[in-house]
Coordinates of N, CA and C in Angstrom, one line a residue:
X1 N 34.5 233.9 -4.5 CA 34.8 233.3 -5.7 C 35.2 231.8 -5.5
X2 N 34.8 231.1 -6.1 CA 35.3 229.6 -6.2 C 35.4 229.1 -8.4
X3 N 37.0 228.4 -8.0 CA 37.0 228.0 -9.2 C 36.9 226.2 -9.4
X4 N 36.6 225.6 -10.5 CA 36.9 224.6 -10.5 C 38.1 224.3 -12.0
X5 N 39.0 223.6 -12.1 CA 39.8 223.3 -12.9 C 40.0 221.8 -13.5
X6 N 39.6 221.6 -14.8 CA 39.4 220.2 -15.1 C 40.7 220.5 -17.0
X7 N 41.6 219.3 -17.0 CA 42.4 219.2 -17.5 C 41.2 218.3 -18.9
X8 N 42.3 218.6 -20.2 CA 41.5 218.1 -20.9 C 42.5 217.9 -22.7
X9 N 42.9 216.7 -22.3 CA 43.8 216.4 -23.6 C 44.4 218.1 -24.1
X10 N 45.4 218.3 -23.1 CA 46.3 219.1 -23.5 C 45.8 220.7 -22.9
X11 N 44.0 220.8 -22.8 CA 43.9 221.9 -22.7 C 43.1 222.3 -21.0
X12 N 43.1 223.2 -20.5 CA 42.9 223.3 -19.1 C 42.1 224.1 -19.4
X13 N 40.5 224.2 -18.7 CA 39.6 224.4 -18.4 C 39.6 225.0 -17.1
X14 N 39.7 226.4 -16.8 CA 39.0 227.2 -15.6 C 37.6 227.7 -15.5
X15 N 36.8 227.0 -14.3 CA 35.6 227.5 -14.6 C 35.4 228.5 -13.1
X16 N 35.1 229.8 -13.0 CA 35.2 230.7 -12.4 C 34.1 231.1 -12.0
X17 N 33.3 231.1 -10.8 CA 32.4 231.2 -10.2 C 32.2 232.8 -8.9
X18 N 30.6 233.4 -9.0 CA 30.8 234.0 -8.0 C 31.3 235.7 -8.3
X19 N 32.3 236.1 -7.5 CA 32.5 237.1 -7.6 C 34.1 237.8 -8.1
X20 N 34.6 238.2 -9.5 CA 36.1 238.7 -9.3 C 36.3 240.4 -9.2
X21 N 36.8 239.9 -8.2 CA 37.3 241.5 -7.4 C 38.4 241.2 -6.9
X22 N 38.2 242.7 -6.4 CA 40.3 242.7 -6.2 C 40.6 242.0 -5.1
X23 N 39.7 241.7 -4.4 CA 40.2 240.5 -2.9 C 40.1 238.9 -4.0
X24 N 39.3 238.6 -4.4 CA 39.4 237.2 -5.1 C 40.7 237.2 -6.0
X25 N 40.4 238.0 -7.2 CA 42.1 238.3 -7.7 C 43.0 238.4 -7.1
X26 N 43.4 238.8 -6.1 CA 44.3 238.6 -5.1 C 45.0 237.3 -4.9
X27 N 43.7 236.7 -4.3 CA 43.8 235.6 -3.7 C 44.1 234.2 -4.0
X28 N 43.9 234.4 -5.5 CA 43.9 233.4 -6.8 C 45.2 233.6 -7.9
X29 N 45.5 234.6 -8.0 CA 46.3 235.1 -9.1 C 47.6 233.8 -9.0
X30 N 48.3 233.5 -8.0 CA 49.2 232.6 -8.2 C 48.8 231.1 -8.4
X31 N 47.5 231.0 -8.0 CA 47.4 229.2 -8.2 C 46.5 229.5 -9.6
X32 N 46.6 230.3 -10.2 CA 45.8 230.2 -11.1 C 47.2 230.3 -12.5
X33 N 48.3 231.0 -12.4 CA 49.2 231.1 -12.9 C 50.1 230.0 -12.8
X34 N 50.3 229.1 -11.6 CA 50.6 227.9 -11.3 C 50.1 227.1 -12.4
X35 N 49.2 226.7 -12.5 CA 48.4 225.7 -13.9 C 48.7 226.5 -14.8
X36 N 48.8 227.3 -15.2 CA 49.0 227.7 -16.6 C 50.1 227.5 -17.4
X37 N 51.2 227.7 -16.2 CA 53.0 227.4 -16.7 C 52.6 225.8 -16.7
X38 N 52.1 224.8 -16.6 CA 52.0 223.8 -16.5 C 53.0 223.1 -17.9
X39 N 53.9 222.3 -17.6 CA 54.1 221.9 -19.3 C 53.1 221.5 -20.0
X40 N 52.1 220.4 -19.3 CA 51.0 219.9 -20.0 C 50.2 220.8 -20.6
X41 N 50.0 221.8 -20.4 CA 49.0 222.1 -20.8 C 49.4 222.9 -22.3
X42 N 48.6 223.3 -23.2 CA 48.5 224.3 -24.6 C 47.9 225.1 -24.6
X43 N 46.3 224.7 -24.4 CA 45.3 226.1 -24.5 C 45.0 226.3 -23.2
X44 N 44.5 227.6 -22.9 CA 43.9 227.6 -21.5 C 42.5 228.1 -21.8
X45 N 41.6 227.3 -21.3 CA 40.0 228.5 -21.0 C 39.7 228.9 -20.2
X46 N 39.5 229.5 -19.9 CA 38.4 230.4 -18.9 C 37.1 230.7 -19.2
X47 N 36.4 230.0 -17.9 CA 34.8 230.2 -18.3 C 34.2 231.0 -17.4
X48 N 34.0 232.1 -17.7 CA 33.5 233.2 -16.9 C 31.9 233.3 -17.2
X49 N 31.0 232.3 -17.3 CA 29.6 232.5 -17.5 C 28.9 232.7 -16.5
X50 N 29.4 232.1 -15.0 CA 28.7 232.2 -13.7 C 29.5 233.0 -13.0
X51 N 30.4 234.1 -13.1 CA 30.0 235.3 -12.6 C 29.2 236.1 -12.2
X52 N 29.1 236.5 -10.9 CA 27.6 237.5 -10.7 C 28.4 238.8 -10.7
X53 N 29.6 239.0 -10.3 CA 30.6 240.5 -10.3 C 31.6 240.4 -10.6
X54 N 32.3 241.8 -11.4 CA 33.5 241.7 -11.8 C 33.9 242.8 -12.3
X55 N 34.8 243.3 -11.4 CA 35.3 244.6 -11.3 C 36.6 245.1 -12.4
X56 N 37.0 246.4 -11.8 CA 38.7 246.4 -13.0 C 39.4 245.7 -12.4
X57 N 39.3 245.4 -11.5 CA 40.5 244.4 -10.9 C 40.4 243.1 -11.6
X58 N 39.2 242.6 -11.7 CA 38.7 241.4 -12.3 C 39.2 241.4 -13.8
X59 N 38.8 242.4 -14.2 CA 39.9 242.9 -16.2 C 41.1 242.7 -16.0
X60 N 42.0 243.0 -15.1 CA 43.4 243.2 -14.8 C 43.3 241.9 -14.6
X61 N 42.8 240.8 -14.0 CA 43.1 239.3 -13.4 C 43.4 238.8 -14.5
X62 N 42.2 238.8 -15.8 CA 42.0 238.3 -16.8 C 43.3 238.6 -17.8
X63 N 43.4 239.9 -17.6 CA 44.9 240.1 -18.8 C 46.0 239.7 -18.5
X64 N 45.8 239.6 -16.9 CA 47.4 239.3 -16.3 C 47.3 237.6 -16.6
X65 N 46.5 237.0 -16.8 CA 46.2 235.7 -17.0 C 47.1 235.4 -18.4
X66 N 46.2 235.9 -19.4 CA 46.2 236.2 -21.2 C 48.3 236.5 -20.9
X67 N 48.2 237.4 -20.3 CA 50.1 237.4 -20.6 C 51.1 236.5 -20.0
X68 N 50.2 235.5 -18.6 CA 51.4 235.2 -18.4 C 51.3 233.5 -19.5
X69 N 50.1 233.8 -20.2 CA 49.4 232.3 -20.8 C 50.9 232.6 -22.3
X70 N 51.0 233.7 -22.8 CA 51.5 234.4 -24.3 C 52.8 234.0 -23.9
X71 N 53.4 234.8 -22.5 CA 54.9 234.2 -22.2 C 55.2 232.9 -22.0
X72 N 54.8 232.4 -22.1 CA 54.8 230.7 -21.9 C 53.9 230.2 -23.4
X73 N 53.9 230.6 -24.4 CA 53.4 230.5 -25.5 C 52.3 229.2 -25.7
X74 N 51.1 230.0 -25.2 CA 50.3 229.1 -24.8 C 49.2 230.1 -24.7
X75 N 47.7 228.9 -26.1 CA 46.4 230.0 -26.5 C 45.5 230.3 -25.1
X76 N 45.1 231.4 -24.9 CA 43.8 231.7 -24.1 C 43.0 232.2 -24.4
X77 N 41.7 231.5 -24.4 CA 40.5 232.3 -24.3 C 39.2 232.2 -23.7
X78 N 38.3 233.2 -23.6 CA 37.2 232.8 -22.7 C 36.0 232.5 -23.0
X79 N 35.0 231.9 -22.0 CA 34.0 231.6 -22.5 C 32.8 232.4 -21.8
X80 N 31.9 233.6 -22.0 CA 30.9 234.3 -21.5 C 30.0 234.0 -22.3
X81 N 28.8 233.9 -21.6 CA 27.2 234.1 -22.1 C 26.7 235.1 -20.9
X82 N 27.6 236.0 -20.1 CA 26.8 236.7 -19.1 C 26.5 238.1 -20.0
X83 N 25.5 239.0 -20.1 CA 25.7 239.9 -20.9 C 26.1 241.0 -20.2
X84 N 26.4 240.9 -18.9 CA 26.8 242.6 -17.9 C 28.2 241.7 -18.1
X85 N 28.6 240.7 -18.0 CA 30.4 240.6 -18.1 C 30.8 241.0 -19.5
X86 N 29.8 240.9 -20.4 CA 30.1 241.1 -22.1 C 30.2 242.1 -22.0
X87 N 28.9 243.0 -21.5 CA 29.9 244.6 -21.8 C 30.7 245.1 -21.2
X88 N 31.0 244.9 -20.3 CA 32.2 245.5 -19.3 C 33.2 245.2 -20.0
X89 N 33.4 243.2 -20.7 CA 35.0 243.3 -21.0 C 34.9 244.0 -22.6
X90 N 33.1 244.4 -22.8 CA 33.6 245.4 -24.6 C 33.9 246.7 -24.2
X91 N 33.9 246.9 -23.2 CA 33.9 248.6 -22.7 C 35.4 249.0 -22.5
X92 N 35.8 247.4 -22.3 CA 37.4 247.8 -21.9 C 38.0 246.6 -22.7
X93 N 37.5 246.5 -24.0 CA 38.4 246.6 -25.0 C 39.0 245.1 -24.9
X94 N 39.1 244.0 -24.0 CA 39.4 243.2 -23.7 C 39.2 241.9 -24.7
X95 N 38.5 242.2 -25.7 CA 37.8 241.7 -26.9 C 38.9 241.8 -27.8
X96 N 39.6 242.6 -27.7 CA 40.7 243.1 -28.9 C 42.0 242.1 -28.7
X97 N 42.0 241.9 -27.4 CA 43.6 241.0 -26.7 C 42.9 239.4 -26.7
X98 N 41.8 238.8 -26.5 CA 41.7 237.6 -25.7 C 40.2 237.2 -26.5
X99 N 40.2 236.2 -27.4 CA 39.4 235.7 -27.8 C 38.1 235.2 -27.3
X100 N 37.1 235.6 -27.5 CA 36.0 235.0 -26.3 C 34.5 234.3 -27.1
X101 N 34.3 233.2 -26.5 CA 33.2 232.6 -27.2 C 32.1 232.2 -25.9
X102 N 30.4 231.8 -26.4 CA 29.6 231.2 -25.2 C 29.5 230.4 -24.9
X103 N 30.5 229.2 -25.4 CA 30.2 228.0 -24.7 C 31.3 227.9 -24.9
X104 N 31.6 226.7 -23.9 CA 32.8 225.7 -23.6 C 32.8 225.2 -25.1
X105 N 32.1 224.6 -25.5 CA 32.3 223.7 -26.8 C 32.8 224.3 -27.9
X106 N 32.2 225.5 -27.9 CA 32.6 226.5 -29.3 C 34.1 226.5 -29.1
X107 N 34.9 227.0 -27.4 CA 36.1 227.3 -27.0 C 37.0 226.3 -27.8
X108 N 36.4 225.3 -27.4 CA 37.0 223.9 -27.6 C 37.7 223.3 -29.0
X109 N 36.4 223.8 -29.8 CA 36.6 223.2 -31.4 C 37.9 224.1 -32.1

């Protein structure tokens, strides 16, 4: 997994690449929650479109994301056009907690 992170008048852009599993979640969960407490920041995105895998561990990254984004009162949501990441996070419901759109730009407006 490789991420890239680009700031953006107030709101932070995670673009997440590759593979989330429970070794990459692992391995990320604190510098990814590090930017999030950020003062600067308000909204957070997550762009999960170049995913090739993503397991329950990878659902569990994402929520654990979404709550630590809520306790620090601050919007998240994601951006997919993959359609095997689409149904996995419709299968597990993840649609119900965390707003998700396909592009960055839709995220955006």
């Amino acid at each position: 997994m490789d991420f890239e992170a680009i700031m953006m008048e107030g709101t932070l852009i995670l673009k997440i690449r590759g593979e989330l599993d429970q070794y990459n979640a692992d391995r990320f969960r604190l510098r990814f929650d590090m930017k999030i407490v950020s003062p600067e920041v308000q909204k957070v995105v997550i762009d999960i479109s170049e995913l090739t895998f993503m397991d329950s561990s990878g659902v569990g990254f994402l929520v654990g994301r979404f709550k630590t984004a809520r306790a620090f009162a601050k919007e998240l949501v994601l951006v997919c056009s993959s359609s095997y990441i689409n149904r996995l996070l419709s299968t597990c419901g993840i649609e119900k907690l965390i707003k998700k759109y396909t592009t960055i730009d839709e995220a955006l407006s």
